[in-house]
Amino acid sequence: MSLRMLCIFGTRPEAIKMAPLVLAAQRHPKVTPIVCLTGQHREMLDQVVKYFGLRVDHDLNLMQPNQTLSELTARCLQMLTGVISETKPDCIVGQGDTTTALCASMAAFYARIPFIHVEAGLRTDSIDSPFPEEFNRRVCSLTTALHCAPTEAAQDNLLREGYSPNDVVVTGNTVLDALKLSVQQERANSSTWIQKYPDIAGRPMVLITAHRRENHGEGIRNLCSAIGQLADMFPKIQYVYPVHMNPNICGPVHEILAGRKNVHLIPPADYPEFIWLMDQATLILSDSGGVQEEAPSLRKPVLVTRDSTERPEALAAGATRLVGTDPVRIVREVCELLTNRDAYTAMQVDVNPYGDGKASERIIDLACRRFSHQNQLAMSH
Ligand code: UD1
Ligand code: UDP
């Protein structure tokens, strides 16, 4: 009898990190994946689902313009509970630390169904940063039956908090499975992207992303001011900025940076296009979690526009550096990497600490071994 695995996700990064897992589950002879999108994101989610060709069984279509955390959480929890009653899964899989992941873990707990947490054990030392993700991921851990830690440091965090070593396994991060599936393809597809970006291809380029809630307001305005100064200081460098759709981000970004010749404000790039842009970039300025994990594989330095990170492995390897959102600091750090070859090459690492691109297969095998007895038990009653 096949293991019925309900895979729940709703935002762009979750879709990227769950896609290889769903594909691995589809290939496995003893697993039946059931895909439920919460639709916490819409356009940014749909492009990923389409790129990986995922078959969707349920779509809750939850996104509202400028949604608040509490109303999104309330609707998500209620609707996921309905999907769980209807699909009767043997286990439920969620990823990371979004509102969708929080609600998936809570709904699984209330329904007494084992929850598998992918990318488990990331921590900062402050519940407020990142906000609300640090809270979300700690709650997810409380309800989890199988913690899939991407690294040993994440495993250590969970063991330190008292979770049983039997339930915590280091699997690597599935983001590198997705990267492995896409990067060669997009290199081969380069002519399409060169046609789309004739001003960017083959030229020095800084790639920028920003979306963190704790950087809304002053943080995002400071970042834009730094980019404006850098664009004036280095007019031959192109600054490519795929702007997140959150109105708290796209509003100030367009207000401060629109109309500059070497600053390209573009809509959120579809995943394959973004992979190509990262591969083209000289360096990356970002507050994204996923980008901190992907960029070391492409040997691209990342300056992280945050004060703390739950991804210390890339910092320790020297592949990323925390620069906060003070514009003076951002300008200084970017200048250094653009003008000092040794400082730049010191950030190009040979080994990515986040895994080997085989995390999905490991997680599916583990889930199969651990939870297949659930449906055997159900049959025997
Ligand atoms: C969410 C996650 C964050 C994750 C980020 C990835 C939470 C609390 N936040 O933040 O952890 O790092 O996604 O990008 O779970 N919007 C659209 N179309 C889209 C997506 C977003 O228009 O496809 C706009 C909508 O107005 C929406 C708003 O962005 O209400 C905010 O979306 P939301 O998911 O609440 O927050 P993010 O900032 O995207
Ligand atoms: N990404 C993308 N298009 C973009 C920016 C990022 O496809 O314009 C991808 C990126 O490759 C990474 C993921 O989205 O895999 C990161 O998502 P995001 O930064 O929104 O969220 P976080 O990782 O911080 O939760």
Short mmCIF file of C-alpha atoms in Angstrom, two decimals, residues 8-14 37-41 60 62-64 67-80 93-108 115 117 130-140 211-213 246:
data_model
loop_
_atom_site.label_atom_id
_atom_site.label_comp_id
_atom_site.label_asym_id
_atom_site.label_seq_id
_atom_site.Cartn_x
_atom_site.Cartn_y
_atom_site.Cartn_z
CA ILE A 8 1.70 21.70 1.43
CA PHE A 9 3.32 24.90 0.15
CA GLY A 10 2.30 28.40 -0.81
CA THR A 11 5.13 30.85 -1.51
CA ARG A 12 7.88 31.09 -4.13
CA PRO A 13 10.76 29.74 -2.02
CA GLU A 14 8.70 26.86 -0.63
CA LEU A 37 -1.03 24.93 -2.69
CA THR A 38 -2.25 27.45 -0.15
CA GLY A 39 -1.79 30.24 -2.70
CA GLN A 40 -0.21 32.49 -0.04
CA HIS A 41 1.63 33.85 -3.11
CA LEU A 60 -6.71 27.23 -1.66
CA LEU A 62 -5.61 32.42 -0.30
CA MET A 63 -3.63 35.50 -1.35
CA GLN A 64 -5.16 38.92 -0.72
CA GLN A 67 -2.46 40.55 3.47
CA THR A 68 -1.97 40.72 7.22
CA LEU A 69 -0.30 37.90 9.13
CA SER A 70 -3.25 37.13 11.39
CA GLU A 71 -5.97 36.99 8.75
CA LEU A 72 -3.79 34.93 6.42
CA THR A 73 -2.98 32.54 9.27
CA ALA A 74 -6.63 32.16 10.30
CA ARG A 75 -7.85 31.40 6.77
CA CYS A 76 -4.93 29.12 6.01
CA LEU A 77 -5.33 27.00 9.14
CA GLN A 78 -9.05 26.57 8.62
CA MET A 79 -8.81 25.66 4.94
CA LEU A 80 -5.89 23.25 5.41
CA VAL A 93 5.18 17.66 4.60
CA GLY A 94 5.86 21.39 4.98
CA GLN A 95 8.96 23.47 4.29
CA GLY A 96 10.72 26.31 6.04
CA ASP A 97 9.19 29.10 8.06
CA THR A 98 6.39 30.86 6.20
CA THR A 99 2.81 31.32 7.38
CA THR A 100 1.92 28.37 5.15
CA ALA A 101 4.50 26.15 6.89
CA LEU A 102 3.30 27.29 10.33
CA CYS A 103 -0.33 26.48 9.48
CA ALA A 104 0.55 23.14 7.84
CA SER A 105 2.38 22.05 10.99
CA MET A 106 -0.45 23.18 13.27
CA ALA A 107 -3.16 21.58 11.13
CA ALA A 108 -1.17 18.31 11.09
CA PHE A 115 4.45 16.26 10.23
CA HIS A 117 9.58 19.48 8.45
CA PRO A 130 13.53 37.41 10.94
CA PHE A 131 9.94 38.44 11.66
CA PRO A 132 7.74 36.40 11.82
CA GLU A 133 9.78 33.50 10.45
CA GLU A 134 11.81 32.76 13.60
CA PHE A 135 8.56 32.26 15.54
CA ASN A 136 7.09 30.16 12.72
CA ARG A 137 10.03 27.79 12.52
CA ARG A 138 10.16 27.25 16.28
CA VAL A 139 6.44 26.37 16.32
CA CYS A 140 6.94 24.01 13.35
CA HIS A 211 11.65 41.44 0.84
CA ARG A 212 12.10 40.83 4.61
CA ARG A 213 9.33 42.27 6.77
CA ASN A 246 4.83 43.08 -1.73
#
